[in-house]
Coordinates of N, CA and C in Angstrom, one line a residue:
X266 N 0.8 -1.2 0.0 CA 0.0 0.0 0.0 C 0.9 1.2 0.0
X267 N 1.9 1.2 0.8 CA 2.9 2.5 1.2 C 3.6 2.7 -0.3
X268 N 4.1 1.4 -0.9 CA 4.6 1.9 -2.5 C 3.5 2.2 -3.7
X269 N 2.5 1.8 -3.4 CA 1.4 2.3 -4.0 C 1.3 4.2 -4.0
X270 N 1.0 4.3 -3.1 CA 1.2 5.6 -2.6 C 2.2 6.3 -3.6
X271 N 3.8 5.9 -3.2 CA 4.5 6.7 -3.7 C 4.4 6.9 -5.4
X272 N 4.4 5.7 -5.8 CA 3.9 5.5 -7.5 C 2.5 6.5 -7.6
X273 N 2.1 6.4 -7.0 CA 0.7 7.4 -7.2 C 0.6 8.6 -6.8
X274 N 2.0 9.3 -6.5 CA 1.8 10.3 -5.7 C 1.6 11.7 -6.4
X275 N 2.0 11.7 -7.6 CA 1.8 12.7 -8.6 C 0.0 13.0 -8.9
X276 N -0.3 11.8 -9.1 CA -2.0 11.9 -9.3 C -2.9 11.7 -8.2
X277 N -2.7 11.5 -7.6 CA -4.1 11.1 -6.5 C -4.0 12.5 -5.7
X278 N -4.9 12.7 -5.0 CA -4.6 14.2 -4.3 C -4.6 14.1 -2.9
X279 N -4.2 15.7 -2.3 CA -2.9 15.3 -1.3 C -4.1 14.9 -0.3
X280 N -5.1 15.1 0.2 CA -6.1 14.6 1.1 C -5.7 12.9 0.7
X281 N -6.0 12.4 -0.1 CA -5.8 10.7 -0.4 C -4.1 10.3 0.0
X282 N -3.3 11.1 0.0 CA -2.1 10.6 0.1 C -1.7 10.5 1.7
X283 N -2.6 11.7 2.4 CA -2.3 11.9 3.5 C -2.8 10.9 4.1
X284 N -3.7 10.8 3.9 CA -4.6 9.2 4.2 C -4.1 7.6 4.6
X285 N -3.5 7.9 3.0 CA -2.5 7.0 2.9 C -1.4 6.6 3.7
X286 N -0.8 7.5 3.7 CA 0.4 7.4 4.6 C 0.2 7.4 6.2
X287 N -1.0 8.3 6.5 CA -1.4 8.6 7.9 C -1.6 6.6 8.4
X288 N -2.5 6.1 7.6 CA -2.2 4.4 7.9 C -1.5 3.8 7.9
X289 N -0.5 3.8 7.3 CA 0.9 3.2 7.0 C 1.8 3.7 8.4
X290 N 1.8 4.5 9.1 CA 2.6 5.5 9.6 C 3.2 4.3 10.5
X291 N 2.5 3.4 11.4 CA 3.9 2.9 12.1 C 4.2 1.7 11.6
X292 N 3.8 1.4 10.7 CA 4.6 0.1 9.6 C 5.5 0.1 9.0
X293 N 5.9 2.0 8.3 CA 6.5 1.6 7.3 C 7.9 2.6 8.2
X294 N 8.9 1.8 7.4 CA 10.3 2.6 7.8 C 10.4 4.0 7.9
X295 N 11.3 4.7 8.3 CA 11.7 6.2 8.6 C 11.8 6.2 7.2
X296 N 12.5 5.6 6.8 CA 13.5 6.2 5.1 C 11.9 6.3 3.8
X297 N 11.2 4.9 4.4 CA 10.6 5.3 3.6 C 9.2 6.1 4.1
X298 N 9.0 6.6 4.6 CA 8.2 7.7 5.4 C 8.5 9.1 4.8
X299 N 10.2 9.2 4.7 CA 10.7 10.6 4.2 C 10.3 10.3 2.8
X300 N 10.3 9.3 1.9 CA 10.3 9.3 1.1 C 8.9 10.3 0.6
X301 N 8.2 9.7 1.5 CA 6.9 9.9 0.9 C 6.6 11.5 1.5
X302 N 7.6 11.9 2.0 CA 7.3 13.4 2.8 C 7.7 14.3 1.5
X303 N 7.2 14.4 0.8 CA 7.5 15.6 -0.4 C 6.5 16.8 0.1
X304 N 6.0 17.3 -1.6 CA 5.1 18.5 -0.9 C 3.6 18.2 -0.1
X305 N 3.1 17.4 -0.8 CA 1.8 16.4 -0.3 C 2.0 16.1 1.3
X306 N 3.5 15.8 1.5 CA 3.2 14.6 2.7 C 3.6 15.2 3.7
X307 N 4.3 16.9 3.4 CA 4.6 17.6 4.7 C 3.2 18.0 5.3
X308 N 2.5 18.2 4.7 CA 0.9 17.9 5.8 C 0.7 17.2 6.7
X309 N 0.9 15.9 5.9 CA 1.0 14.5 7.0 C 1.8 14.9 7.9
X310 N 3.0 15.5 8.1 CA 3.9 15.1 8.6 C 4.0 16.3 10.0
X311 N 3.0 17.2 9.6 CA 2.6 18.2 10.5 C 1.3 17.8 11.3
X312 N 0.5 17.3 10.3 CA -0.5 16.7 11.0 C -0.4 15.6 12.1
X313 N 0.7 14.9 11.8 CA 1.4 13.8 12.6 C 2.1 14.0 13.6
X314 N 2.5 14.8 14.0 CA 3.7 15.5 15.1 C 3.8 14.8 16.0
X315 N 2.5 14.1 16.5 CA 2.8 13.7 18.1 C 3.0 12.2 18.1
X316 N 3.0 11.7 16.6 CA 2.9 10.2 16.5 C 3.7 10.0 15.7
X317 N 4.6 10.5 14.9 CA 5.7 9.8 13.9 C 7.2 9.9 15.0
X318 N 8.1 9.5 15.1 CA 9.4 9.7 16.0 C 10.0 11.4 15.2
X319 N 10.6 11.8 16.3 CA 11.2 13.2 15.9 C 12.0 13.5 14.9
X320 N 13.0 12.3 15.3 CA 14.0 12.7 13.8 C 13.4 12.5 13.0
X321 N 12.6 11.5 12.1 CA 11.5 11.8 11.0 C 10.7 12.5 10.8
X322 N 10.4 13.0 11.7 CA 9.4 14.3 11.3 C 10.5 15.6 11.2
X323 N 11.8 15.7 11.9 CA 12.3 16.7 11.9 C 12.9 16.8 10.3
X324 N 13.9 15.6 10.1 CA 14.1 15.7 8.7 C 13.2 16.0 7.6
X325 N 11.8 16.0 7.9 CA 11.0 15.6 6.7 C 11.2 17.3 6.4
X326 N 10.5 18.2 7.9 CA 10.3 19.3 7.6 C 11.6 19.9 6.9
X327 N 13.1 19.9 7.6 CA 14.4 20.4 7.2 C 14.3 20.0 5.7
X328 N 14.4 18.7 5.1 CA 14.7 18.5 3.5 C 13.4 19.1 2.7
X329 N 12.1 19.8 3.3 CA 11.0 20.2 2.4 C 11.0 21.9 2.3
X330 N 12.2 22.3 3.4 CA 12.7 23.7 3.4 C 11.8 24.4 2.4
X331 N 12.3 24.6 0.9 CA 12.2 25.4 0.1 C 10.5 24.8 -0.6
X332 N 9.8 23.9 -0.2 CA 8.9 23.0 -0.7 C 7.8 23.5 0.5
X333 N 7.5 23.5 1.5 CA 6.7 23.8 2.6 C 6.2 25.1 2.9
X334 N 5.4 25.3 3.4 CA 5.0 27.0 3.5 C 6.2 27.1 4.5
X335 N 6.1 28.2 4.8 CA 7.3 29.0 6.1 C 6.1 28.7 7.2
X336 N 5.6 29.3 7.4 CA 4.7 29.0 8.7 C 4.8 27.7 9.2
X337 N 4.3 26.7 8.4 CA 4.5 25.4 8.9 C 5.3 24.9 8.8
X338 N 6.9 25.0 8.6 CA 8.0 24.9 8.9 C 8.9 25.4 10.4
X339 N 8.2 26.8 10.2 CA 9.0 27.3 11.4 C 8.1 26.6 12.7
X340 N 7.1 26.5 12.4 CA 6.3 25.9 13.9 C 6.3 24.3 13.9
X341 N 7.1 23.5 13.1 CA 7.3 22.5 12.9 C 8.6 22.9 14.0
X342 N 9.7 23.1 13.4 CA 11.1 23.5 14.6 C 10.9 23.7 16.1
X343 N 9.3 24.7 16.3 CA 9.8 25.0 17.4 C 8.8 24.4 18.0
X344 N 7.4 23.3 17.9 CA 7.5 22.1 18.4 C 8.4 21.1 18.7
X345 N 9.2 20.9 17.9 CA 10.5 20.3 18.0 C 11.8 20.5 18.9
X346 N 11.4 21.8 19.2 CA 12.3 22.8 20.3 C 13.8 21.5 21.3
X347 N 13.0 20.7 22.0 CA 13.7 19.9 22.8 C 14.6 18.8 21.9
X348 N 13.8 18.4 20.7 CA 14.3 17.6 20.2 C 15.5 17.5 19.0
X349 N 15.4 18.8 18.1 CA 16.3 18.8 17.5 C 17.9 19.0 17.6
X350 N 18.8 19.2 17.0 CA 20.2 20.0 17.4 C 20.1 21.6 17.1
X351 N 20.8 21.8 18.3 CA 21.0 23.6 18.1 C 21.2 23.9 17.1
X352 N 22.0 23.6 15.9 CA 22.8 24.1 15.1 C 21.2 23.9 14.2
X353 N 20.9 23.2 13.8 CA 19.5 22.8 12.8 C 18.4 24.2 13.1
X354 N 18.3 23.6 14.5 CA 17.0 24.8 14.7 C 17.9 26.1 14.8
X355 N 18.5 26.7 14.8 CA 18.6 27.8 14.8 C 19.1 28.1 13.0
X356 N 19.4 27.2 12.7 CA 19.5 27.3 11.2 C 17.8 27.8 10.9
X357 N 16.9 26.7 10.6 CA 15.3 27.2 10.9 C 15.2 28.1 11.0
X358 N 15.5 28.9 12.5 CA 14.9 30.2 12.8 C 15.7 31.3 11.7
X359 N 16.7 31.5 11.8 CA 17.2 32.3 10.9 C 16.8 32.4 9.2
X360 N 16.8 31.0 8.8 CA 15.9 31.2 7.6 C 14.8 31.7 7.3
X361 N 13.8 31.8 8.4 CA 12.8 32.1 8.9 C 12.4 33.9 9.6
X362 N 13.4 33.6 9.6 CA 13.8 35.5 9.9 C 12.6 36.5 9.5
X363 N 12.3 36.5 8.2 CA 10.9 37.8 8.1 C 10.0 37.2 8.2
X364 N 9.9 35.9 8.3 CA 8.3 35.5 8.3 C 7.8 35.3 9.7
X365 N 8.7 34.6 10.5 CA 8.3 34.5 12.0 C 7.8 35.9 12.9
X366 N 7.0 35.4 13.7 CA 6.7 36.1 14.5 C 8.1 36.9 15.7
X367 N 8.1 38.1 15.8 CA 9.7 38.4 16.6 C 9.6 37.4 17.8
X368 N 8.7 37.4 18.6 CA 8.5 36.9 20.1 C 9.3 35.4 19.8
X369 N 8.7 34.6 18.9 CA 8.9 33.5 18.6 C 10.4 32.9 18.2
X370 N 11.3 33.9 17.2 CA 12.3 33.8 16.6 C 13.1 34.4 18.2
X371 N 13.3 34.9 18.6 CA 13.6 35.7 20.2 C 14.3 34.5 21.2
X372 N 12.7 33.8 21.3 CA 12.8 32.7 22.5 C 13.7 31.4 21.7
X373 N 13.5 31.9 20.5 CA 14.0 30.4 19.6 C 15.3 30.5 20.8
X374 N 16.5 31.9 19.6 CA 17.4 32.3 19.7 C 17.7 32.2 21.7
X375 N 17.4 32.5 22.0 CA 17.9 32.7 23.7 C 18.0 31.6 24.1
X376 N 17.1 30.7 23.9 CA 17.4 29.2 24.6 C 18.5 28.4 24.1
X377 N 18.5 28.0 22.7 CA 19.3 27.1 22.0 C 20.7 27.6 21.6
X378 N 20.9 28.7 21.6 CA 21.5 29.6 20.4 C 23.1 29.6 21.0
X379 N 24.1 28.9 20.6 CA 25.2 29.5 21.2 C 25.4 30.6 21.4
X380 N 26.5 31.5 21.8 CA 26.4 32.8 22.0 C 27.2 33.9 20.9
X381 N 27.6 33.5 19.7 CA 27.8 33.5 19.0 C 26.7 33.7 18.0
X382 N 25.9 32.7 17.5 CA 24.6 33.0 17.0 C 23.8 33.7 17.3
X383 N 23.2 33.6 18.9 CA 22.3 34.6 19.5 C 22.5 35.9 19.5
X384 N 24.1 36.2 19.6 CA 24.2 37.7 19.0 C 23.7 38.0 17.4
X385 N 24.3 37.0 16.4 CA 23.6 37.7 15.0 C 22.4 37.6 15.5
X386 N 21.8 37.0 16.0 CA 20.2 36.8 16.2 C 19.4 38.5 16.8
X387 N 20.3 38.5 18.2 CA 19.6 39.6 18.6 C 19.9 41.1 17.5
X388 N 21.7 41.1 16.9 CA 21.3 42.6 15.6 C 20.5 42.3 15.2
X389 N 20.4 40.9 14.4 CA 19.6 41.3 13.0 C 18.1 41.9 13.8
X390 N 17.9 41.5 14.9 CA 15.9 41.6 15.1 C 16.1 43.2 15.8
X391 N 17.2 43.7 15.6 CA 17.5 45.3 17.0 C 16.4 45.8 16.8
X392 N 15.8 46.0 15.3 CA 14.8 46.9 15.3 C 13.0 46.3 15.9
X393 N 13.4 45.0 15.5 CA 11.8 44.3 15.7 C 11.4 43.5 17.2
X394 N 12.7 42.9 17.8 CA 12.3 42.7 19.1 C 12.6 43.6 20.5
X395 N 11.3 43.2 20.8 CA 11.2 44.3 22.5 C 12.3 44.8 22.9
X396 N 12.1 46.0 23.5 CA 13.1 46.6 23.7 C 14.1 46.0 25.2
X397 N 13.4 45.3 26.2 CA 13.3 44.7 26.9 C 13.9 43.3 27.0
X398 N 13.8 42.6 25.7 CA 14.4 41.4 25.5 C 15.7 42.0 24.8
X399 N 15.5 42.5 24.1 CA 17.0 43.0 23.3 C 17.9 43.4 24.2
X400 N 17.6 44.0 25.1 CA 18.8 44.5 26.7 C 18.7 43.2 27.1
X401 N 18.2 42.5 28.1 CA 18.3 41.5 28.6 C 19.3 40.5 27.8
X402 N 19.1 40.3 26.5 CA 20.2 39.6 25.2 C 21.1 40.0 25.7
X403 N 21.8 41.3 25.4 CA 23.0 41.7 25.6 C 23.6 41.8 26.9
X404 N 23.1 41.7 27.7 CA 23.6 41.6 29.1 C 23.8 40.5 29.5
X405 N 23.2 39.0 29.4 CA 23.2 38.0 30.0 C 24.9 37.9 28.8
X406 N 24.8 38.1 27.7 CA 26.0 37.8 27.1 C 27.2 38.6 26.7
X407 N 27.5 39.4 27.9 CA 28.4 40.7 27.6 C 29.7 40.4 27.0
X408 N 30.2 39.4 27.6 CA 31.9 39.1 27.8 C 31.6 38.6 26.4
X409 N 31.1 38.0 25.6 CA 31.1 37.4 24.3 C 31.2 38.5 23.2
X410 N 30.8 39.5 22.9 CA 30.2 40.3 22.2 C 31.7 41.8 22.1
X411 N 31.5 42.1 20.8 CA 32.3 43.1 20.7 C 31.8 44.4 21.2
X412 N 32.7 45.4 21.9 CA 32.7 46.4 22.8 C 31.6 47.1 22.2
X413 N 31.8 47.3 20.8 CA 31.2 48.4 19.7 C 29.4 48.2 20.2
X414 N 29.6 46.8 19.5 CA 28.2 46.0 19.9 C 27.2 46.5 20.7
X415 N 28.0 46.1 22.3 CA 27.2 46.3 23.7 C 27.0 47.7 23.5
X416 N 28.0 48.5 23.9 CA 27.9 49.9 23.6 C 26.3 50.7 22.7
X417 N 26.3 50.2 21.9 CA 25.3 50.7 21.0 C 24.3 50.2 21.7
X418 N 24.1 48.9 22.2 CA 23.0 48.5 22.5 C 22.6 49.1 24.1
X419 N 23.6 49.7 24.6 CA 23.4 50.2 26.3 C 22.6 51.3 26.0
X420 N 23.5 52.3 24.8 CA 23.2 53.7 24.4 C 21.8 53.7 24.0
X421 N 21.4 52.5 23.1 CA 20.0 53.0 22.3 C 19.1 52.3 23.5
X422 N 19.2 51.7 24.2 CA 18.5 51.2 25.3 C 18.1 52.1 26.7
X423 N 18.8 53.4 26.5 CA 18.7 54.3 27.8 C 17.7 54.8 28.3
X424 N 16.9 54.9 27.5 CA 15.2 55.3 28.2 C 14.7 54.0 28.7
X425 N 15.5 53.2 28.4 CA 14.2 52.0 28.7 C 15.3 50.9 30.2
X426 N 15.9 51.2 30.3 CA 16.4 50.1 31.2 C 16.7 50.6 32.7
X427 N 16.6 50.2 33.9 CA 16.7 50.5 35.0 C 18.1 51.3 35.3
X428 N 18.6 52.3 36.1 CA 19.8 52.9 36.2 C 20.7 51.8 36.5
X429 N 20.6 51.1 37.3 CA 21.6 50.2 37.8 C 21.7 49.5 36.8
X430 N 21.4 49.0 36.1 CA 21.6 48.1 34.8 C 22.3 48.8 34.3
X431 N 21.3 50.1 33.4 CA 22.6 51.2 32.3 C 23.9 51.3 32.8
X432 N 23.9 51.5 34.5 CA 25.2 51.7 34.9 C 26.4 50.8 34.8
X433 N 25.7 49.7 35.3 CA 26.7 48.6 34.6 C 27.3 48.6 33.4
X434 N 26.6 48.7 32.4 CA 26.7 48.1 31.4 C 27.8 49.7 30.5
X435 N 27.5 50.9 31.0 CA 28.5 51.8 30.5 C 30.0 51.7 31.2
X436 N 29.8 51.7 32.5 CA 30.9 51.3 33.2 C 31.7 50.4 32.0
X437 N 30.9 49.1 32.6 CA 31.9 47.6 31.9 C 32.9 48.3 30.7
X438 N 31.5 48.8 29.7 CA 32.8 48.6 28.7 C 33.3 50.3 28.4
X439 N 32.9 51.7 29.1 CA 33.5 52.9 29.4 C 35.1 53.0 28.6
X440 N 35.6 52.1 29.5 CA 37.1 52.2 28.9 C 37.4 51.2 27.7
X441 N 37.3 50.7 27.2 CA 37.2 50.0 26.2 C 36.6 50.8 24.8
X442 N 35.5 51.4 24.9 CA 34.6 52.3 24.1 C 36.0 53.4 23.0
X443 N 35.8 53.2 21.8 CA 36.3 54.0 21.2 C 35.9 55.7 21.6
X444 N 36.9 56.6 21.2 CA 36.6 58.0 21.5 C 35.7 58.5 20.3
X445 N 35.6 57.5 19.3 CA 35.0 58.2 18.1 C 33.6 57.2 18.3
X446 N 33.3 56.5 19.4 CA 32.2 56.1 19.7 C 31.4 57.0 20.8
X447 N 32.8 57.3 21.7 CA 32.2 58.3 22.8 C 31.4 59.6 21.9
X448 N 31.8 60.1 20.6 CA 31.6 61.3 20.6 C 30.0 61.3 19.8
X449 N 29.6 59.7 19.7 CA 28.4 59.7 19.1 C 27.7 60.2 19.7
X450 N 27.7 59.2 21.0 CA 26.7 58.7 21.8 C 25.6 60.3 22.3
X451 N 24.7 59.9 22.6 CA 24.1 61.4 23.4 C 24.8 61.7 24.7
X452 N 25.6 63.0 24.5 CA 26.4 63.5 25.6 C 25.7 63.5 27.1
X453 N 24.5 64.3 27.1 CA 23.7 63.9 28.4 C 23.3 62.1 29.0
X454 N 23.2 61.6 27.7 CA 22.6 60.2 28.5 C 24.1 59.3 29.0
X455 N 25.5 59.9 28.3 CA 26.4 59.2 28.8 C 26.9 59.8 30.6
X456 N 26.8 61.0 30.3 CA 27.3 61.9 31.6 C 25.9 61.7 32.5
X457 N 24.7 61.5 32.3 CA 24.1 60.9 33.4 C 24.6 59.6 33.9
X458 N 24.9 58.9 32.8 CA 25.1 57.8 33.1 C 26.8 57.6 34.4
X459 N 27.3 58.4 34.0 CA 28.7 58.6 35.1 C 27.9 59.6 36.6
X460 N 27.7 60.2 36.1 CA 27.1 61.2 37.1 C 26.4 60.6 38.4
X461 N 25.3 60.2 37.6 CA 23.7 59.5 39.0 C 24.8 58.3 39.7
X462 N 25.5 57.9 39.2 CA 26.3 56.8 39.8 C 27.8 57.1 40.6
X463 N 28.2 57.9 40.9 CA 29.3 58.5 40.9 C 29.7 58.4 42.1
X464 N 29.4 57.5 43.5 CA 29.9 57.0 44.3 C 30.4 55.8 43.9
X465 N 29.9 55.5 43.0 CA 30.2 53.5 42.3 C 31.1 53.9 40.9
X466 N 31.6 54.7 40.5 CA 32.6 55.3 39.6 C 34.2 54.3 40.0
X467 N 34.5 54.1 39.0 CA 36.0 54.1 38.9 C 36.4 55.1 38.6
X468 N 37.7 55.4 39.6 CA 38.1 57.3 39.4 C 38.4 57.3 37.7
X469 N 39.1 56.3 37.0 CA 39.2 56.5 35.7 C 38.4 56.5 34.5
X470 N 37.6 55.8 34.8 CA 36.2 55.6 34.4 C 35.7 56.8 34.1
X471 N 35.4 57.5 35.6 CA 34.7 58.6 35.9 C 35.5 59.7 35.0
X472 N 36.8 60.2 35.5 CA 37.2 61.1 34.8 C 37.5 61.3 33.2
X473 N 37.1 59.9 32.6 CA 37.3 59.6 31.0 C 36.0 60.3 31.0
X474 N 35.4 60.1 31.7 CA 33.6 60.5 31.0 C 33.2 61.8 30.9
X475 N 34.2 62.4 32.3 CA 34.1 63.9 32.5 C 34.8 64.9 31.9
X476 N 35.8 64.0 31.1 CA 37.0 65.2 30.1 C 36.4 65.3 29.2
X477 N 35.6 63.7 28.5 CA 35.0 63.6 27.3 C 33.9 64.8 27.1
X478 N 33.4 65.1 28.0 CA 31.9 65.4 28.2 C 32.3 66.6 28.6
X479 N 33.2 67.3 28.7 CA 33.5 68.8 29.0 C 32.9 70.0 28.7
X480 N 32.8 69.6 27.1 CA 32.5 70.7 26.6 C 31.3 70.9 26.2
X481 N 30.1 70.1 26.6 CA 29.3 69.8 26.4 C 28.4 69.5 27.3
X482 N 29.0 70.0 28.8 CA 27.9 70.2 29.9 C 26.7 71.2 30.3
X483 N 26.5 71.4 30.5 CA 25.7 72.8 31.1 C 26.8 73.4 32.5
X484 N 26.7 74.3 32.2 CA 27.6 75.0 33.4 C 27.2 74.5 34.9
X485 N 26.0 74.3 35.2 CA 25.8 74.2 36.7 C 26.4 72.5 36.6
X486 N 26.1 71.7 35.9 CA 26.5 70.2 36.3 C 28.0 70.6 35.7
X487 N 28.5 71.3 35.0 CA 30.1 71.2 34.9 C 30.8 71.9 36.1
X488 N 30.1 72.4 36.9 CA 30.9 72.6 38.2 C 30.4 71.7 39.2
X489 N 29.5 71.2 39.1 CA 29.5 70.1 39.9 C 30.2 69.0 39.6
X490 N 30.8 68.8 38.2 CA 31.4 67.6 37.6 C 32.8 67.8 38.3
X491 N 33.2 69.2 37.6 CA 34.9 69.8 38.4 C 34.6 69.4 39.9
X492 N 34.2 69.5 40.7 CA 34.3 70.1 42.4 C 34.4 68.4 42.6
X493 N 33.5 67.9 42.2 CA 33.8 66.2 42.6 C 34.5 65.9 42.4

C-alpha cells in the first residue's frame, strides 16, 4: 500500500495521500516515510507531530525547506524545540527571519543559540524585538560580544532600562569604548550615566567620561562635575 502511494503520488490528491500514509505510519520505515514526505506529505507530517518519531518528522520538515509553506516549517522546529540539534533549529529560525513572528524567533534564539549566533540573532531583530528582551540579550552575554556592539546596544536602550543596569553596562565597557564612539553617543545620556552613579565610579572611568563630556555640559552640572 505504502509503495502504491509513492507510485501514485503525482496523481491522486494530497487529502488521499495523507490518508494513505497517515495508515501506514507505524509500519513503514523512517527512510521510507521521508520518502513519501514531499510536498503532499509535509501535511502528514505536520498533521502527525505527536505520532511519527522526531527525527522523521524533523528531517521531513528540514529537507522540504524550500517546498513547505514558512509558517508550517517554522512551527514545525519549534514544536521540536527539545528535540532537535542547536545548530538545525537555529539554522530554521534564521531562515525564517521575516516571516516568524519576533516573540517567537527571540525565544528560539535565547534558549538554543550559542552565543555567537544569538548575538547575530539579537542585531539582526534590533529593530523588531522588544526593547526589553533585546537589553536582557545583551547583558546576559556581555563578555562574548564586541565592545562596539554592547555599547550601541546600552546607548540605544537608555530610556528603557533601570539605572543600575545602564550603569553597569557603560561602566563595563567605558574604557574600552572607542573616542569616536564616545563622541556619538548622546552626551547627556552618557554623563548621566557617570554622574547619578558616581559614588560607584572608577576614578578612571569617571574622569574619561568627565573630560570627554567637557565641553558639552551645562555649566551648573560642569561645576558640579569639576568640584567632585
Amino acid at each position: 500500500l505504502f509503495n502504491c502511494c509513492i507510485v501514485q503520488m503525482l496523481h491522486c490528491t494530497t487529502a488521499a495521500l495523507v490518508n494513505c500514509c497517515y495508515i501506514q505510519l507505524l509500519y513503514c520505515s523512517t527512510a521510507a516515510l521521508y520518502k513519501c514526505c514531499t510536498v503532499a506529505m509535509f501535511n502528514c507530517c505536520i498533521v502527525q507531530l505527536l505520532h511519527c518519531s522526531t527525527a522523521a518528522l524533523y528531517k521531513c520538515c528540514i529537507g522540504q525547506l524550500s517546498l513547505c509553506s514558512i509558517v508550517a516549517l517554522f512551527n514545525c522546529c519549534i514544536v521540536q524545540l527539545l528535540h532537535c540539534s542547536t545548530a538545525a533549529l537555529y539554522k530554521c529560525c534564521i531562515g525564517q527571519l521575516l516571516h516568524c513572528s519576533t516573540d517567537a524567533l527571540f525565544n528560539c534564539c535565547i534558549l538554543h543559540c550559542s552565543t555567537v549566533a544569538l548575538f547575530i540573532c539579537c542585531t539582526v531583530q534590533l529593530l523588531h524585538c522588544s526593547t526589553a528582551a533585546f537589553f536582557n540579550c545583551f547583558i546576559v552575554y556581555p563578555l562574548h560580544w564586541s565592545t562596539v556592539a554592547m555599547f550601541n546596544c546600552c546607548i540605544v536602550q537608555l530610556l528603557h532600562c533601570s539605572s543600575a543596569t545602564l550603569y553597569n553596562c557603560c561602566i563595563v565597557h567605558l574604557l574600552h569604548c572607542s573616542i569616536v564612539h564616545l563622541l556619538h553617543c548622546s552626551t547627556v545620556a552618557l554623563f548621566n550615566c557617570c554622574f547619578v552613579h558616581l559614588p560607584h565610579c572608577t576614578t578612571a572611568a569617571l574622569f574619561i567620561c568627565h573630560i570627554v563630556q567637557l565641553l558639552h555640559c551645562l555649566s551648573a552640572t560642569l561645576v558640579n562635575c569639576r568640584y567632585v
